[in-house]
Amino acid sequence: MLDNILHKGSLKPYNLSYNELIYLLALEDKESCEKLFQAAYSVKLKEVGNKVNLRGLIEMSNICAKDCFYCGIRKSNANVERFQLDKESILRMANWAYEQNYGSVVLQAGEIESKKNSDLIEDLVQNISKIGDGSLGITLSLGEQSWDTYQRWLDAGAHRYLLRIESSTPELYHKLHPQDHSYERRVECLKILTKIGFQTGTGVLIGVPNQTLENLANDILFFKAMNIGMIGMGPYLPHIDTPLGKDIQLTSEYSEKQLTLGLKMIATTRLFLHDVNIASTTALQALANNGRELGLLAGANVIMPNVTDTQYRKNYQLYAQKPAINENSEQSRDNLTKSIQSIGEEINWGVRGDAPHYSK
Ligand code: 5AD
């Protein structure tokens, strides 16, 4: 049964049924999981080779208007010292990423909708677009915004946008967010982003309380239905200062379970969608030292090394055990380069690294 499903999934994209997706996500024994990861890795090799695309991540600000029940920088968390990097620092970090030959950067921050913020981002993107004669890729991860704002940022020179749906099941979405956080608006934002010409990325929390494997299978179908070319998703990790995380103990059993589910979700998504970019996210690394490498071996092909100055990292903790908060960007780079080589993968230096999905 398993071999048949893996073979079927490997043949061509979208070749698995809803029930088969659930079957894969439900695998428990180590040997079966390994088979799934290997099948997904083979599909990845065929689509994008053993090459890892890098995005230097700049965590610009932890000021957030949202109050998501799972997130450590939610508005109501008074234990966070809020910061906003100034323009010069952000440009310095973007330049550093360019000099390291990372090929692209991501500007990420808490969600702020204001004219001032739109202007700031527009100005930043215009300046970053000039780095390397426009060769540095620019991804934004700045939440829900108006059509007009998205358009301005696109016109300024950004070309990718990440906005996780967090869960594509409205009932679960509403359990994870306060009443006034609209599922419909989030979907609408994803549609606008794609419509105006962004390469749009989305993703979900994996293993969040109240989530079923059916929910996760539907998430994968959602990626297809929305014609998504970039996936960024990681295991849920409890944060002590949040309503959802305050009573969850991060035991070794819990970590192990979250890590395996995260890897199964990456592998199943690769086996279903084939030609997309999938990030091996920092949340995997939080669960195991080699978590990001395991993600690559389960079918992911993108890594986002942090290029934010060390002093700010501790205040950008979305979840417990955020790795590398005391590391500087040089150390992050060196550790990453070594660990990628150690698993027989290579870094795609100096390229934007678009998913093949977009050239089809
Ligand atoms: N565990 C894992 N991921 C989280 N995120 C926020 N809080 C957590 C958490 N507790 C993720 C969300 C968000 C991204 C920037 O970080 O999916 O979209």
PDB file of C-alpha atoms in Angstrom, residues 113-304:
ATOM      1  CA  GLU A 113      -1.235  48.793   8.633  1.00  0.00           C
ATOM      2  CA  SER A 114      -0.542  52.488   8.410  1.00  0.00           C
ATOM      3  CA  LYS A 115       0.495  55.065   5.868  1.00  0.00           C
ATOM      4  CA  LYS A 116       3.736  55.609   7.730  1.00  0.00           C
ATOM      5  CA  ASN A 117       4.603  51.926   7.592  1.00  0.00           C
ATOM      6  CA  SER A 118       3.622  51.582   3.924  1.00  0.00           C
ATOM      7  CA  ASP A 119       5.836  54.551   3.081  1.00  0.00           C
ATOM      8  CA  LEU A 120       8.754  53.166   5.065  1.00  0.00           C
ATOM      9  CA  ILE A 121       8.573  49.769   3.374  1.00  0.00           C
ATOM     10  CA  GLU A 122       8.188  51.330  -0.057  1.00  0.00           C
ATOM     11  CA  ASP A 123      11.279  53.432   0.519  1.00  0.00           C
ATOM     12  CA  LEU A 124      13.239  50.448   1.856  1.00  0.00           C
ATOM     13  CA  VAL A 125      12.275  48.231  -1.051  1.00  0.00           C
ATOM     14  CA  GLN A 126      13.267  50.937  -3.522  1.00  0.00           C
ATOM     15  CA  ASN A 127      16.663  51.165  -1.871  1.00  0.00           C
ATOM     16  CA  ILE A 128      17.198  47.416  -1.581  1.00  0.00           C
ATOM     17  CA  SER A 129      16.267  47.039  -5.264  1.00  0.00           C
ATOM     18  CA  LYS A 130      19.325  49.065  -6.130  1.00  0.00           C
ATOM     19  CA  ILE A 131      21.678  46.688  -4.327  1.00  0.00           C
ATOM     20  CA  GLY A 132      23.700  44.720  -6.860  1.00  0.00           C
ATOM     21  CA  ASP A 133      21.994  46.480  -9.764  1.00  0.00           C
ATOM     22  CA  GLY A 134      18.682  44.937  -8.859  1.00  0.00           C
ATOM     23  CA  SER A 135      19.971  41.404  -8.642  1.00  0.00           C
ATOM     24  CA  LEU A 136      19.047  40.825  -4.991  1.00  0.00           C
ATOM     25  CA  GLY A 137      15.668  39.113  -4.625  1.00  0.00           C
ATOM     26  CA  ILE A 138      13.205  40.803  -2.265  1.00  0.00           C
ATOM     27  CA  THR A 139      10.551  38.912  -0.366  1.00  0.00           C
ATOM     28  CA  LEU A 140       8.151  40.631   2.012  1.00  0.00           C
ATOM     29  CA  SER A 141       6.476  39.000   4.996  1.00  0.00           C
ATOM     30  CA  LEU A 142       4.493  41.855   6.489  1.00  0.00           C
ATOM     31  CA  GLY A 143       0.989  40.544   6.928  1.00  0.00           C
ATOM     32  CA  GLU A 144      -2.372  41.666   5.642  1.00  0.00           C
ATOM     33  CA  GLN A 145      -2.372  44.973   3.782  1.00  0.00           C
ATOM     34  CA  SER A 146      -4.584  46.849   1.356  1.00  0.00           C
ATOM     35  CA  TRP A 147      -4.472  46.168  -2.388  1.00  0.00           C
ATOM     36  CA  ASP A 148      -2.959  49.611  -2.856  1.00  0.00           C
ATOM     37  CA  THR A 149      -0.153  48.966  -0.393  1.00  0.00           C
ATOM     38  CA  TYR A 150       0.696  45.587  -1.918  1.00  0.00           C
ATOM     39  CA  GLN A 151       0.754  47.258  -5.334  1.00  0.00           C
ATOM     40  CA  ARG A 152       3.089  50.017  -4.134  1.00  0.00           C
ATOM     41  CA  TRP A 153       5.498  47.498  -2.642  1.00  0.00           C
ATOM     42  CA  LEU A 154       5.437  45.437  -5.825  1.00  0.00           C
ATOM     43  CA  ASP A 155       6.076  48.529  -7.927  1.00  0.00           C
ATOM     44  CA  ALA A 156       8.941  49.471  -5.613  1.00  0.00           C
ATOM     45  CA  GLY A 157      10.684  46.225  -6.548  1.00  0.00           C
ATOM     46  CA  ALA A 158       9.566  43.399  -4.258  1.00  0.00           C
ATOM     47  CA  HIS A 159       8.604  40.244  -6.101  1.00  0.00           C
ATOM     48  CA  ARG A 160       7.719  37.621  -3.508  1.00  0.00           C
ATOM     49  CA  TYR A 161       5.326  37.792  -0.589  1.00  0.00           C
ATOM     50  CA  LEU A 162       4.842  35.365   2.273  1.00  0.00           C
ATOM     51  CA  LEU A 163       1.527  35.269   4.064  1.00  0.00           C
ATOM     52  CA  ARG A 164       0.745  32.106   5.927  1.00  0.00           C
ATOM     53  CA  ILE A 165      -2.867  31.066   6.046  1.00  0.00           C
ATOM     54  CA  GLU A 166      -1.924  29.330   9.344  1.00  0.00           C
ATOM     55  CA  SER A 167      -4.836  26.929   8.802  1.00  0.00           C
ATOM     56  CA  SER A 168      -7.020  26.626   5.715  1.00  0.00           C
ATOM     57  CA  THR A 169      -9.867  25.236   7.848  1.00  0.00           C
ATOM     58  CA  PRO A 170     -11.938  28.257   8.912  1.00  0.00           C
ATOM     59  CA  GLU A 171     -13.122  26.609  12.163  1.00  0.00           C
ATOM     60  CA  LEU A 172      -9.551  25.916  13.231  1.00  0.00           C
ATOM     61  CA  TYR A 173      -8.406  29.345  12.055  1.00  0.00           C
ATOM     62  CA  HIS A 174     -10.960  30.854  14.407  1.00  0.00           C
ATOM     63  CA  LYS A 175      -9.739  28.756  17.316  1.00  0.00           C
ATOM     64  CA  LEU A 176      -6.237  30.111  16.769  1.00  0.00           C
ATOM     65  CA  HIS A 177      -7.154  33.782  16.453  1.00  0.00           C
ATOM     66  CA  PRO A 178      -9.392  36.350  18.157  1.00  0.00           C
ATOM     67  CA  GLN A 179     -12.838  36.973  16.672  1.00  0.00           C
ATOM     68  CA  ASP A 180     -11.811  40.048  14.709  1.00  0.00           C
ATOM     69  CA  HIS A 181      -9.048  38.239  12.764  1.00  0.00           C
ATOM     70  CA  SER A 182     -10.813  37.431   9.523  1.00  0.00           C
ATOM     71  CA  TYR A 183     -10.099  34.199   7.650  1.00  0.00           C
ATOM     72  CA  GLU A 184     -11.818  35.605   4.572  1.00  0.00           C
ATOM     73  CA  ARG A 185      -9.600  38.671   4.492  1.00  0.00           C
ATOM     74  CA  ARG A 186      -6.504  36.544   4.699  1.00  0.00           C
ATOM     75  CA  VAL A 187      -7.595  34.456   1.729  1.00  0.00           C
ATOM     76  CA  GLU A 188      -8.516  37.638  -0.111  1.00  0.00           C
ATOM     77  CA  CYS A 189      -5.020  39.042   0.531  1.00  0.00           C
ATOM     78  CA  LEU A 190      -3.440  35.893  -0.922  1.00  0.00           C
ATOM     79  CA  LYS A 191      -5.618  36.264  -4.015  1.00  0.00           C
ATOM     80  CA  ILE A 192      -4.721  39.929  -4.454  1.00  0.00           C
ATOM     81  CA  LEU A 193      -0.999  39.214  -4.085  1.00  0.00           C
ATOM     82  CA  THR A 194      -1.090  36.593  -6.821  1.00  0.00           C
ATOM     83  CA  LYS A 195      -3.358  38.640  -9.026  1.00  0.00           C
ATOM     84  CA  ILE A 196      -1.128  41.709  -9.036  1.00  0.00           C
ATOM     85  CA  GLY A 197       1.950  39.625  -9.806  1.00  0.00           C
ATOM     86  CA  PHE A 198       3.720  38.619  -6.626  1.00  0.00           C
ATOM     87  CA  GLN A 199       5.102  35.112  -6.300  1.00  0.00           C
ATOM     88  CA  THR A 200       2.955  34.213  -3.341  1.00  0.00           C
ATOM     89  CA  GLY A 201       3.960  31.970  -0.502  1.00  0.00           C
ATOM     90  CA  THR A 202       1.801  30.566   2.215  1.00  0.00           C
ATOM     91  CA  GLY A 203       1.912  27.884   4.867  1.00  0.00           C
ATOM     92  CA  VAL A 204       0.404  26.563   8.042  1.00  0.00           C
ATOM     93  CA  LEU A 205       1.174  25.725  11.627  1.00  0.00           C
ATOM     94  CA  ILE A 206       1.776  21.995  11.911  1.00  0.00           C
ATOM     95  CA  GLY A 207       0.658  20.118  14.992  1.00  0.00           C
ATOM     96  CA  VAL A 208      -1.136  23.037  16.591  1.00  0.00           C
ATOM     97  CA  PRO A 209      -3.727  22.126  19.299  1.00  0.00           C
ATOM     98  CA  ASN A 210      -7.129  20.987  17.938  1.00  0.00           C
ATOM     99  CA  GLN A 211      -5.724  20.209  14.492  1.00  0.00           C
ATOM    100  CA  THR A 212      -6.471  16.906  12.764  1.00  0.00           C
ATOM    101  CA  LEU A 213      -4.635  15.141   9.946  1.00  0.00           C
ATOM    102  CA  GLU A 214      -7.715  15.887   7.822  1.00  0.00           C
ATOM    103  CA  ASN A 215      -7.047  19.597   8.409  1.00  0.00           C
ATOM    104  CA  LEU A 216      -3.458  19.179   7.231  1.00  0.00           C
ATOM    105  CA  ALA A 217      -4.496  17.225   4.128  1.00  0.00           C
ATOM    106  CA  ASN A 218      -6.910  20.036   3.326  1.00  0.00           C
ATOM    107  CA  ASP A 219      -4.075  22.533   3.768  1.00  0.00           C
ATOM    108  CA  ILE A 220      -2.127  20.745   1.043  1.00  0.00           C
ATOM    109  CA  LEU A 221      -5.187  20.827  -1.227  1.00  0.00           C
ATOM    110  CA  PHE A 222      -5.533  24.532  -0.425  1.00  0.00           C
ATOM    111  CA  PHE A 223      -1.959  25.172  -1.636  1.00  0.00           C
ATOM    112  CA  LYS A 224      -2.909  23.612  -4.948  1.00  0.00           C
ATOM    113  CA  ALA A 225      -6.263  25.367  -5.238  1.00  0.00           C
ATOM    114  CA  MET A 226      -4.592  28.732  -4.634  1.00  0.00           C
ATOM    115  CA  ASN A 227      -1.849  27.950  -7.166  1.00  0.00           C
ATOM    116  CA  ILE A 228       0.811  28.565  -4.516  1.00  0.00           C
ATOM    117  CA  GLY A 229       4.459  28.302  -5.603  1.00  0.00           C
ATOM    118  CA  MET A 230       6.210  28.790  -2.271  1.00  0.00           C
ATOM    119  CA  ILE A 231       5.480  27.021   0.982  1.00  0.00           C
ATOM    120  CA  GLY A 232       6.774  28.046   4.384  1.00  0.00           C
ATOM    121  CA  MET A 233       5.443  25.967   7.221  1.00  0.00           C
ATOM    122  CA  GLY A 234       6.781  24.577  10.422  1.00  0.00           C
ATOM    123  CA  PRO A 235       5.809  22.699  13.535  1.00  0.00           C
ATOM    124  CA  TYR A 236       3.919  24.594  16.183  1.00  0.00           C
ATOM    125  CA  LEU A 237       6.002  25.319  19.273  1.00  0.00           C
ATOM    126  CA  PRO A 238       4.412  26.509  22.488  1.00  0.00           C
ATOM    127  CA  HIS A 239       5.311  29.951  23.808  1.00  0.00           C
ATOM    128  CA  ILE A 240       4.852  30.442  27.540  1.00  0.00           C
ATOM    129  CA  ASP A 241       3.337  33.948  27.235  1.00  0.00           C
ATOM    130  CA  THR A 242       0.508  32.922  24.924  1.00  0.00           C
ATOM    131  CA  PRO A 243      -2.988  31.562  25.598  1.00  0.00           C
ATOM    132  CA  LEU A 244      -2.332  28.486  23.462  1.00  0.00           C
ATOM    133  CA  GLY A 245       1.131  27.659  24.738  1.00  0.00           C
ATOM    134  CA  LYS A 246       1.083  28.516  28.422  1.00  0.00           C
ATOM    135  CA  ASP A 247       0.081  25.030  29.613  1.00  0.00           C
ATOM    136  CA  ILE A 248       1.991  22.907  27.137  1.00  0.00           C
ATOM    137  CA  GLN A 249       5.170  21.227  28.362  1.00  0.00           C
ATOM    138  CA  LEU A 250       7.874  20.949  25.746  1.00  0.00           C
ATOM    139  CA  THR A 251       8.872  17.401  26.710  1.00  0.00           C
ATOM    140  CA  SER A 252      11.177  15.335  24.546  1.00  0.00           C
ATOM    141  CA  GLU A 253       8.231  13.164  23.447  1.00  0.00           C
ATOM    142  CA  TYR A 254       6.301  16.262  22.406  1.00  0.00           C
ATOM    143  CA  SER A 255       9.288  17.645  20.489  1.00  0.00           C
ATOM    144  CA  GLU A 256       9.862  14.351  18.723  1.00  0.00           C
ATOM    145  CA  LYS A 257       6.211  14.166  17.697  1.00  0.00           C
ATOM    146  CA  GLN A 258       6.167  17.757  16.412  1.00  0.00           C
ATOM    147  CA  LEU A 259       9.372  17.268  14.458  1.00  0.00           C
ATOM    148  CA  THR A 260       8.156  14.081  12.767  1.00  0.00           C
ATOM    149  CA  LEU A 261       4.797  15.601  11.869  1.00  0.00           C
ATOM    150  CA  GLY A 262       6.552  18.665  10.432  1.00  0.00           C
ATOM    151  CA  LEU A 263       8.780  16.475   8.284  1.00  0.00           C
ATOM    152  CA  LYS A 264       5.862  14.311   7.124  1.00  0.00           C
ATOM    153  CA  MET A 265       3.962  17.444   6.118  1.00  0.00           C
ATOM    154  CA  ILE A 266       6.922  18.756   4.092  1.00  0.00           C
ATOM    155  CA  ALA A 267       7.429  15.400   2.391  1.00  0.00           C
ATOM    156  CA  THR A 268       3.742  14.893   1.599  1.00  0.00           C
ATOM    157  CA  THR A 269       3.501  18.413   0.199  1.00  0.00           C
ATOM    158  CA  ARG A 270       6.536  17.818  -2.041  1.00  0.00           C
ATOM    159  CA  LEU A 271       5.095  14.525  -3.230  1.00  0.00           C
ATOM    160  CA  PHE A 272       1.820  16.222  -4.151  1.00  0.00           C
ATOM    161  CA  LEU A 273       2.912  19.583  -5.574  1.00  0.00           C
ATOM    162  CA  HIS A 274       6.346  18.680  -7.034  1.00  0.00           C
ATOM    163  CA  ASP A 275       7.577  21.985  -8.517  1.00  0.00           C
ATOM    164  CA  VAL A 276       7.266  24.436  -5.618  1.00  0.00           C
ATOM    165  CA  ASN A 277       9.813  25.957  -3.257  1.00  0.00           C
ATOM    166  CA  ILE A 278       9.461  24.592   0.256  1.00  0.00           C
ATOM    167  CA  ALA A 279      11.288  26.169   3.181  1.00  0.00           C
ATOM    168  CA  SER A 280      12.982  24.148   5.848  1.00  0.00           C
ATOM    169  CA  THR A 281      11.966  26.479   8.634  1.00  0.00           C
ATOM    170  CA  THR A 282      13.667  27.597  11.797  1.00  0.00           C
ATOM    171  CA  ALA A 283      10.963  25.915  13.881  1.00  0.00           C
ATOM    172  CA  LEU A 284      12.399  22.546  12.782  1.00  0.00           C
ATOM    173  CA  GLN A 285      15.793  23.643  14.027  1.00  0.00           C
ATOM    174  CA  ALA A 286      14.234  24.601  17.350  1.00  0.00           C
ATOM    175  CA  LEU A 287      13.152  20.981  17.818  1.00  0.00           C
ATOM    176  CA  ALA A 288      16.426  19.324  16.812  1.00  0.00           C
ATOM    177  CA  ASN A 289      19.905  20.649  16.113  1.00  0.00           C
ATOM    178  CA  ASN A 290      19.803  19.082  12.690  1.00  0.00           C
ATOM    179  CA  GLY A 291      16.121  19.899  12.125  1.00  0.00           C
ATOM    180  CA  ARG A 292      16.702  22.057   9.058  1.00  0.00           C
ATOM    181  CA  GLU A 293      18.905  19.410   7.454  1.00  0.00           C
ATOM    182  CA  LEU A 294      16.200  16.823   8.087  1.00  0.00           C
ATOM    183  CA  GLY A 295      13.756  19.197   6.386  1.00  0.00           C
ATOM    184  CA  LEU A 296      15.976  19.346   3.301  1.00  0.00           C
ATOM    185  CA  LEU A 297      16.178  15.552   3.255  1.00  0.00           C
ATOM    186  CA  ALA A 298      12.376  15.361   3.452  1.00  0.00           C
ATOM    187  CA  GLY A 299      11.915  17.524   0.364  1.00  0.00           C
ATOM    188  CA  ALA A 300      12.476  21.168   1.346  1.00  0.00           C
ATOM    189  CA  ASN A 301      14.848  23.327  -0.746  1.00  0.00           C
ATOM    190  CA  VAL A 302      14.912  26.784   0.865  1.00  0.00           C
ATOM    191  CA  ILE A 303      16.577  28.019   4.042  1.00  0.00           C
ATOM    192  CA  MET A 304      16.263  31.452   5.571  1.00  0.00           C
TER     193      MET A 304
END
